[in-house]
Tab-separated table of C-alpha atoms and ligand atoms in Angstrom:
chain	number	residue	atom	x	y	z
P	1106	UNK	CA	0.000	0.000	0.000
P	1107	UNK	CA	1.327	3.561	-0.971
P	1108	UNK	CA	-0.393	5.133	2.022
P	1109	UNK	CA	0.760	7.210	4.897
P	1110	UNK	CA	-2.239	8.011	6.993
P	1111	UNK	CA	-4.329	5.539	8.183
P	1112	UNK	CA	-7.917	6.832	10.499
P	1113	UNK	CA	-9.626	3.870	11.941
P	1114	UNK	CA	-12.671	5.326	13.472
P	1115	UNK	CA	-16.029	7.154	12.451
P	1116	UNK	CA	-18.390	8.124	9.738
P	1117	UNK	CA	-21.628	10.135	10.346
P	1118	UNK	CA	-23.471	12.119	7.970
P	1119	UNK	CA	-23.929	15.558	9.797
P	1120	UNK	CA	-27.495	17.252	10.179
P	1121	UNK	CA	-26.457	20.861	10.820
P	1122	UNK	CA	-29.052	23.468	12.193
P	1123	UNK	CA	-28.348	27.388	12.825
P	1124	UNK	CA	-29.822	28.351	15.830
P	1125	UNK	CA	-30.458	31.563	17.475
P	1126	UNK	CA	-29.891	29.481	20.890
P	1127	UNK	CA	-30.877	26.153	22.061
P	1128	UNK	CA	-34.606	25.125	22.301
P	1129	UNK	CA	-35.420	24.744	26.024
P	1130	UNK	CA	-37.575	21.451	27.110
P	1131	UNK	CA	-40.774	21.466	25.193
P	1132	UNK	CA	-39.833	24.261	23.203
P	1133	UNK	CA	-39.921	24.569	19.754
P	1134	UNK	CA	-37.621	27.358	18.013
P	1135	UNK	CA	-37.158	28.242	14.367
P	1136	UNK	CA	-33.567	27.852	12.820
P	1137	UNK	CA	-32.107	30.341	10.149
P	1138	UNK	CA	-30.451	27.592	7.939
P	1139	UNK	CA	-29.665	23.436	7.485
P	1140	UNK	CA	-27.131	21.846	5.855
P	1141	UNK	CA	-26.077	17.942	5.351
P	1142	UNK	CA	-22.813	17.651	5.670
P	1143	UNK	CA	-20.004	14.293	5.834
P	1144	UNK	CA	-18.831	14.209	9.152
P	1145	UNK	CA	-17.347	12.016	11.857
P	1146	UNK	CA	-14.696	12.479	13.507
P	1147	UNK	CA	-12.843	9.960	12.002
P	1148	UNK	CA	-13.824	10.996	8.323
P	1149	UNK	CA	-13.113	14.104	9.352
P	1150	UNK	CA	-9.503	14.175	10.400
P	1151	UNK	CA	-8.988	11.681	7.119
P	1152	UNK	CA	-9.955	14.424	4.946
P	1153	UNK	CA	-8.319	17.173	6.692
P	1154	UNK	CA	-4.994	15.072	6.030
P	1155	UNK	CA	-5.890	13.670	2.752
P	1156	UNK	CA	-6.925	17.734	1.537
P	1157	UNK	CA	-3.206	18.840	2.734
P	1158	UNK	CA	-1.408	15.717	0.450
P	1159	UNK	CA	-1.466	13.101	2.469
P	1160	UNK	CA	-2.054	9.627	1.041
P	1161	UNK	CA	-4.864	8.672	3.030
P	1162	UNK	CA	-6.612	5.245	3.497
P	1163	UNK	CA	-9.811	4.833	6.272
P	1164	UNK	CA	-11.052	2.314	8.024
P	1165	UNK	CA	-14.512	1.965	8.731
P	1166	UNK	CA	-18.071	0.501	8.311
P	1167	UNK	CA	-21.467	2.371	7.089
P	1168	UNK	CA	-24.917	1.350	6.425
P	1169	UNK	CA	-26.292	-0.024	3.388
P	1170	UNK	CA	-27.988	3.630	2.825
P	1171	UNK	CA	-27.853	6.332	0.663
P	1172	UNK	CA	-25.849	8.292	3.927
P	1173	UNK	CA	-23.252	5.582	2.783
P	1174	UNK	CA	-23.063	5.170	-1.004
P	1175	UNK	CA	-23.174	9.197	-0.298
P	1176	UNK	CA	-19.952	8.681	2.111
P	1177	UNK	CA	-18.085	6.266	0.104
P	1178	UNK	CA	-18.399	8.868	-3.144
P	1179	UNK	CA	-16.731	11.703	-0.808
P	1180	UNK	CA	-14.010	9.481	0.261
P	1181	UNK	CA	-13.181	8.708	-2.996
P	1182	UNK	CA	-13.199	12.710	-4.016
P	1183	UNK	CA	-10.543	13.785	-1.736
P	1184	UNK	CA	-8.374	11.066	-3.001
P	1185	UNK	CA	-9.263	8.567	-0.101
P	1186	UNK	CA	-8.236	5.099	0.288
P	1187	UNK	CA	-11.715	2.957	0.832
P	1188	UNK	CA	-10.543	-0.501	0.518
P	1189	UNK	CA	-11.240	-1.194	4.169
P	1190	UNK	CA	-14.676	1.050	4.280
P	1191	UNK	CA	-17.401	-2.234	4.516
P	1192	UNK	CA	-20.828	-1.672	4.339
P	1193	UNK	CA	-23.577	-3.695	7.094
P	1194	UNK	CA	-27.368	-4.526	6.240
P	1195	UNK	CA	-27.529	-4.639	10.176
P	1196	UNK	CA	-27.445	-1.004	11.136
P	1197	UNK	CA	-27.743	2.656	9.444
P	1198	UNK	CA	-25.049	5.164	8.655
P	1199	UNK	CA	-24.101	7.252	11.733
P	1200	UNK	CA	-25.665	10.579	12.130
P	1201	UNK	CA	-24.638	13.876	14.214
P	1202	UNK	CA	-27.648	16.085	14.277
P	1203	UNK	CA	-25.809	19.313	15.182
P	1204	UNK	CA	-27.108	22.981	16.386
P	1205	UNK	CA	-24.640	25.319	16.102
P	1206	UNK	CA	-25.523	28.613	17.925
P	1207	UNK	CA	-24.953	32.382	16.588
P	1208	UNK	CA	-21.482	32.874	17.702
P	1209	UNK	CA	-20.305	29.253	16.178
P	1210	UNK	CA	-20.577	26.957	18.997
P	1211	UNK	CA	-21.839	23.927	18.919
P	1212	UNK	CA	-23.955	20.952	20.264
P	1213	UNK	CA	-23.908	17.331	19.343
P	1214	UNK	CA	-26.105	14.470	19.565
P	1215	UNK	CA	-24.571	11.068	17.773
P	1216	UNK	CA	-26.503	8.353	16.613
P	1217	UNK	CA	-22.950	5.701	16.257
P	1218	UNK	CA	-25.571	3.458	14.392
P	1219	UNK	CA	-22.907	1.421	11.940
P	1220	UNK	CA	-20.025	2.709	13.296
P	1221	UNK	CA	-20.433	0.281	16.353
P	1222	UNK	CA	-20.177	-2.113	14.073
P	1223	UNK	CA	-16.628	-2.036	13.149
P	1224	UNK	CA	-14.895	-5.116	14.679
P	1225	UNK	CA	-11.312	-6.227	15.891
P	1226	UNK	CA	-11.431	-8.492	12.691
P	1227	UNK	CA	-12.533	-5.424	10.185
P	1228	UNK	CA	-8.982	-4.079	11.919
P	1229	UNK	CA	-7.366	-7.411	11.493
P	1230	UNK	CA	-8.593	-7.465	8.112
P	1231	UNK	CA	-6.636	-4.163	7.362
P	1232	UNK	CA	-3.085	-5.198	8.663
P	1233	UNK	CA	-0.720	-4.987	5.713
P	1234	UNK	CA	-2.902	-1.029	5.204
P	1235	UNK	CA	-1.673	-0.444	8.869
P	1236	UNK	CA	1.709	-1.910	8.551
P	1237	UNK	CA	2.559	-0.069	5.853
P	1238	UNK	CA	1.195	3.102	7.159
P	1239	UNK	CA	3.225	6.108	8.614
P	1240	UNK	CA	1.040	7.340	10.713
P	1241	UNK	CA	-2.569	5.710	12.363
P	1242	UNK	CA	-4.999	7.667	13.679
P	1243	UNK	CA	-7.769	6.655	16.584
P	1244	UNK	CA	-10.766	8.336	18.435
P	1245	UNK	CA	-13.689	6.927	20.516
P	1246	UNK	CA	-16.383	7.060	18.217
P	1247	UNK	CA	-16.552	3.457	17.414
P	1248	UNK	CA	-16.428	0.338	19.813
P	1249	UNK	CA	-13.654	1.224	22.061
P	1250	UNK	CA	-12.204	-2.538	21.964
P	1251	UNK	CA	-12.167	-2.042	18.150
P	1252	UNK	CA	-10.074	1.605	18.530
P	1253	UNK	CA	-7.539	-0.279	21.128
P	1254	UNK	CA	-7.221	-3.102	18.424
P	1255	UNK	CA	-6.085	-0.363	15.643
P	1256	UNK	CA	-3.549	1.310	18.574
P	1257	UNK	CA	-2.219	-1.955	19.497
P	1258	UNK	CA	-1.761	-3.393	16.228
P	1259	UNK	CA	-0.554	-0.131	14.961
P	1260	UNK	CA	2.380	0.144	17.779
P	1261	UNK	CA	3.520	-3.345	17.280
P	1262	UNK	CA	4.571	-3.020	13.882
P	1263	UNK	CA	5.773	0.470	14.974
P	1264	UNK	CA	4.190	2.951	13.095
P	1265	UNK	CA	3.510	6.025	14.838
P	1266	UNK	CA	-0.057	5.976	16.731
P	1267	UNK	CA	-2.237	9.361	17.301
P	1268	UNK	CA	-5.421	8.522	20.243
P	1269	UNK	CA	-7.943	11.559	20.030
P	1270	UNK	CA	-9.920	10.330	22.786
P	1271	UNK	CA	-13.015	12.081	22.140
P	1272	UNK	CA	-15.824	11.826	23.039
P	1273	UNK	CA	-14.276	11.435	26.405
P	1274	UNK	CA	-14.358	9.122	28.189
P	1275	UNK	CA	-13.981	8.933	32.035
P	1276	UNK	CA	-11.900	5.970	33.593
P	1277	UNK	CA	-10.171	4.520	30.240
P	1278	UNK	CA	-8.415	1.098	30.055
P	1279	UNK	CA	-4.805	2.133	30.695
P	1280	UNK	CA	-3.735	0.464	27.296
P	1281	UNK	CA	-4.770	3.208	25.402
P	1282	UNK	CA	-2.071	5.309	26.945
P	1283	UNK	CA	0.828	2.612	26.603
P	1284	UNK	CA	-0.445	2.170	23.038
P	1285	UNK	CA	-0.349	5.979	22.091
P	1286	UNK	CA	2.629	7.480	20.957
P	1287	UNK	CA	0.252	10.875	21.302
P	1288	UNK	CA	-2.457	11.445	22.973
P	1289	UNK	CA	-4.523	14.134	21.768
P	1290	UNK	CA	-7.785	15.570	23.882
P	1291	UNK	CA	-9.502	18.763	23.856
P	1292	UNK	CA	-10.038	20.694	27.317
P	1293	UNK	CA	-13.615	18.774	28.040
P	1294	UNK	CA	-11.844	15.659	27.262
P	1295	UNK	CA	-8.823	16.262	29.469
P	1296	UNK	CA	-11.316	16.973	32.242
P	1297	UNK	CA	-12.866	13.933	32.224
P	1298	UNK	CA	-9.861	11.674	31.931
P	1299	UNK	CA	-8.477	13.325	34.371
P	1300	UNK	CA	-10.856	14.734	36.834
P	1301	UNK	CA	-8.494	17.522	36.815
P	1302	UNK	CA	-10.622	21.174	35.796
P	1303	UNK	CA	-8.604	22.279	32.598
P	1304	UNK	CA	-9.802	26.012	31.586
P	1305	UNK	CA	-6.634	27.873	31.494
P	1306	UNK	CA	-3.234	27.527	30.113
P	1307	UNK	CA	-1.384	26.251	33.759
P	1308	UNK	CA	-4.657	23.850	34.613
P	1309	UNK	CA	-3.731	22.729	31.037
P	1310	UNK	CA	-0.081	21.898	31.861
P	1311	UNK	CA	-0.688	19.797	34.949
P	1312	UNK	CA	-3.347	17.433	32.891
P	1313	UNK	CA	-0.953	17.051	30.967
P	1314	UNK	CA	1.595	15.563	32.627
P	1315	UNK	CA	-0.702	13.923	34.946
P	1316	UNK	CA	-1.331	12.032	31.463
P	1317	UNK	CA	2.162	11.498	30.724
P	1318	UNK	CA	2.202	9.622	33.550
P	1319	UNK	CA	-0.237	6.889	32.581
P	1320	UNK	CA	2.248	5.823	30.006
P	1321	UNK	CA	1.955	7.923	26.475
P	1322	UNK	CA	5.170	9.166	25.366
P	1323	UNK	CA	3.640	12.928	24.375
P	1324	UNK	CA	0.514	14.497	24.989
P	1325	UNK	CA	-1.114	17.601	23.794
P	1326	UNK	CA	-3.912	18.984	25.407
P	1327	UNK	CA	-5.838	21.652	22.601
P	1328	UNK	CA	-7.451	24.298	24.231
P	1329	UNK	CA	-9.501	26.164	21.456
P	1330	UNK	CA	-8.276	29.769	20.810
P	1331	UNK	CA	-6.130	29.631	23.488
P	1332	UNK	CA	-4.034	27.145	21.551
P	1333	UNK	CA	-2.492	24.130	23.171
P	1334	UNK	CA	-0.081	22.787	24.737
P	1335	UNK	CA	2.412	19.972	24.538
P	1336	UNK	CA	4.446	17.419	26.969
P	1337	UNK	CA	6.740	14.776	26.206
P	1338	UNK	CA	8.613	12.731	28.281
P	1339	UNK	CA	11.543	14.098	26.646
P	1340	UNK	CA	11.729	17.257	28.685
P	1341	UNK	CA	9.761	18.432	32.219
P	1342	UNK	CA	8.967	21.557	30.581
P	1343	UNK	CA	5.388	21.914	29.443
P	1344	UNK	CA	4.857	23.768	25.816
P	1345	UNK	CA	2.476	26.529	25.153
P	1346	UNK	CA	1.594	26.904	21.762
P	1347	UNK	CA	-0.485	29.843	21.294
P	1348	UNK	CA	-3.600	30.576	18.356
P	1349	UNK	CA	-4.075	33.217	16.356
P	1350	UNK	CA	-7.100	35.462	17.049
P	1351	UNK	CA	-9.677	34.934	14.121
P	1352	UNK	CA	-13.160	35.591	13.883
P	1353	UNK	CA	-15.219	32.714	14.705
P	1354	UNK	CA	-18.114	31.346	12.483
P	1355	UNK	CA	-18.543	27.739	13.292
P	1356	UNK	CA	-16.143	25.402	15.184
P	1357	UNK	CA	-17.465	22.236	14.239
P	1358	UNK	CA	-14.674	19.950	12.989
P	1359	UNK	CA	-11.551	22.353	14.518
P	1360	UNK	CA	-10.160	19.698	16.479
P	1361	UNK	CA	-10.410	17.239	13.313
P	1362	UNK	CA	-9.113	19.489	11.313
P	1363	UNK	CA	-6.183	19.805	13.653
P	1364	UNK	CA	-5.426	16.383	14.323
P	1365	UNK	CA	-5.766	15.218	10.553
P	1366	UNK	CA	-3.056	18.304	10.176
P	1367	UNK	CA	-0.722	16.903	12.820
P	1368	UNK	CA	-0.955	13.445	11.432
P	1369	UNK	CA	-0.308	15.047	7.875
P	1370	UNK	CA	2.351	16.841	9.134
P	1371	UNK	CA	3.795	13.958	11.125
P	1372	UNK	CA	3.408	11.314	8.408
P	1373	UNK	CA	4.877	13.707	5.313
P	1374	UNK	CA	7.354	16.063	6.802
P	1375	UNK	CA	8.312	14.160	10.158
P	1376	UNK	CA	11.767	16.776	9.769
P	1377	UNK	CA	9.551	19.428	10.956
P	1378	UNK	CA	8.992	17.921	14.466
P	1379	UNK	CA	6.262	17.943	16.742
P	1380	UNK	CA	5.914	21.145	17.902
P	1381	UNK	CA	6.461	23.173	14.108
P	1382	UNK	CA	3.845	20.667	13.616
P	1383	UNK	CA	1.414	21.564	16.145
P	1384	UNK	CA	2.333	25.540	15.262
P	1385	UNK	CA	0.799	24.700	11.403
P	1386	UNK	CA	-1.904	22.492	12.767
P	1387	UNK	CA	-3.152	24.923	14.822
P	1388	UNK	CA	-3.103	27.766	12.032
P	1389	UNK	CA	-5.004	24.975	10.014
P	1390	UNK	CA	-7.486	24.579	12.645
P	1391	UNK	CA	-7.850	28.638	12.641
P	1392	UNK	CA	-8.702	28.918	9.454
P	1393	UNK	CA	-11.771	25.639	9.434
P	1394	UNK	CA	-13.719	27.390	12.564
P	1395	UNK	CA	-13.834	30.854	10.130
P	1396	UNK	CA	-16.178	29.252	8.149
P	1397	UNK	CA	-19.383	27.210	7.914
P	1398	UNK	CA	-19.786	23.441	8.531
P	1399	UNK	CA	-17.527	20.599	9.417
P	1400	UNK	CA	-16.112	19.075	6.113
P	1401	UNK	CA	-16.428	22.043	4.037
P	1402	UNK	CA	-14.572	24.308	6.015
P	1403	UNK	CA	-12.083	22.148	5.489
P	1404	UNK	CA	-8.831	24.087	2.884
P	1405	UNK	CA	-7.040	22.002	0.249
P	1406	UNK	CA	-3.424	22.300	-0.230
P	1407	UNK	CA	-4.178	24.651	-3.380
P	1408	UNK	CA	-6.172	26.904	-1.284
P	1409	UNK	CA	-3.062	27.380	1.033
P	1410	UNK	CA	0.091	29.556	1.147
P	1411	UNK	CA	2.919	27.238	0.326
P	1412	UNK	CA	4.892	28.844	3.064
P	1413	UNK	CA	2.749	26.099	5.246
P	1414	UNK	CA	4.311	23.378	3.396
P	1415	UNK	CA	7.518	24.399	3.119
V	427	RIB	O1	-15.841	16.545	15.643
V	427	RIB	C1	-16.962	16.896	14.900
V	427	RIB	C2	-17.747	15.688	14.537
V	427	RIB	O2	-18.267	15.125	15.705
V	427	RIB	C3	-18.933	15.944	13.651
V	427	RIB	O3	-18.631	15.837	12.297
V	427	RIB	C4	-19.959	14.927	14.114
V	427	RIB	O4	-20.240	13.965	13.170
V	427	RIB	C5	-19.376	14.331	15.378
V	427	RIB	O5	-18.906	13.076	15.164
V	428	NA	NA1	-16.020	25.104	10.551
């Protein structure tokens, strides 16, 4: 296989709604705008690295639906590997109904349908993909046993593994740290794994190394538009990388668009190293949340300044 990113993990077609605000219980409330839209978090970060160069491949399982014929088609159009994307009679395509609020945040209600689906042997099945693969990607979107599989399999034949443990998930097997070269949460997700309260930049720093310490050998903790930060057991010091200030339309998809960044960076121009790679994911991930949608505010390399590449 000629492929250097690898996502095991999730498909869901994404049923976006603008809303003023949330309804309240009982309520009903009129939107301004809907829009269907490939999503996943999984998908998601595939695309984001497969849109930058990357030679992608994904691993996954949909329904036997028109959400899935639909999904397979937009693989396939950014240049997607979909050997190892299986289709079930015994379940629907995931779906993310989403409301996104005036001022671009978000909530999310997933429907994993399909996605459960995805076994240890549909990871088995992929090996010689995963072998050959620079860099694998992992989040919790799919049977957790199946993500662990990928991660395990991935580290034994040594190629680099990326765990984006989202959604969190509170008390987590320990083996998904010793199978995680990185471990990559947001702040919610950091506050659950570690019961630790992670709003600012220092709160930030002690999760984590508090997460170093369960046995990953780097962890970066993103922390929206104030950036992220980064430790390794390399050094004690903890890493601040900062964000730019951008106007915010919809952050849907930022922290898929900056892990399938850091995994492109990672798998295509390792001489960069983690943190120049964290610096461009995060300027990636600025410029997804400025507009609309998951997926389509996604760039491709043309749309780009080379100086990102270079
Ligand atoms: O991270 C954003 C994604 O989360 C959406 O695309 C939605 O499908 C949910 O999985
Ligand atoms: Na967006």
């Amino acid at each position: 296989f000629n492929i250097n990113v690898t996502v095991v993990g999730s498909c869901n077609t994404d049923l976006i709604s603008y809303v003023p605000r949330l309804p309240k219980q009982g309520e009903t409330i009129q939107g301004s705008r809907f829009s269907l839209g490939f999503g996943g978090k999984g998908a998601n970060q595939c695309v984001m690295a497969a849109r930058l160069g990357a030679k992608a491949a994904m691993v996954a399982k949909l329904g036997a639906d028109s959400f899935g014929e639909n999904f397979i088609k937009n693989f396939k159009d950014n240049g997607i590997n979909t050997e190892f994307v299986t289709v079930t009679d015994k379940s629907t395509t995931g779906v993310a109904p989403i409301c996104v609020e005036e001022g671009g945040q978000n909530s999310i209600v997933i429907v994993p349908g399909a996605n459960l689906l995805l076994s240890e042997e549909d990871v088995y099945n992929a090996k010689s993909l995963i072998k050959s693969s620079k860099v694998v990607i992992c989040q919790l979107e799919i049977n957790p046993q199946t993500t662990l599989a990928a991660l395990k399999l991935a580290k034994n034949f040594g190629v680099l593994t990326i765990f984006n443990p989202a959604p969190g998930l509170a008390n987590l097997d320990r083996e998904f740290y010793t199978y995680s070269d990185i471990i990559c949460p947001n702040e919610t997700e950091a506050e659950i794994l570690t019961g630790l309260p992670v709003k600012s930049i220092v709160e930030a720093k002690m999760a984590a190394q508090m997460l170093l310490k369960q046995g990953c050998g780097k962890v970066i903790i993103t922390l929206g538009e104030q950036g992220s930060v980064i430790a390794t057991t390399d050094t004690s010091e903890v890493i601040h990388v900062p964000a730019q200030k951008v106007k915010v339309v919809d952050t849907t998809g930022a922290g898929d668009a900056f892990i399938g960044s850091l995994a492109f960076y990672l798998a295509e121009h390792p001489r960069l190293g983690l943190e120049e790679s964290v610096r461009r994911a995060t300027i990636l991930a600025g410029i997804s949340v400025q507009s609309p949608g998951t997926q389509t505010s996604m760039p491709w390399a043309t749309d780009l300044d080379p100086q990102i590449f270079s």
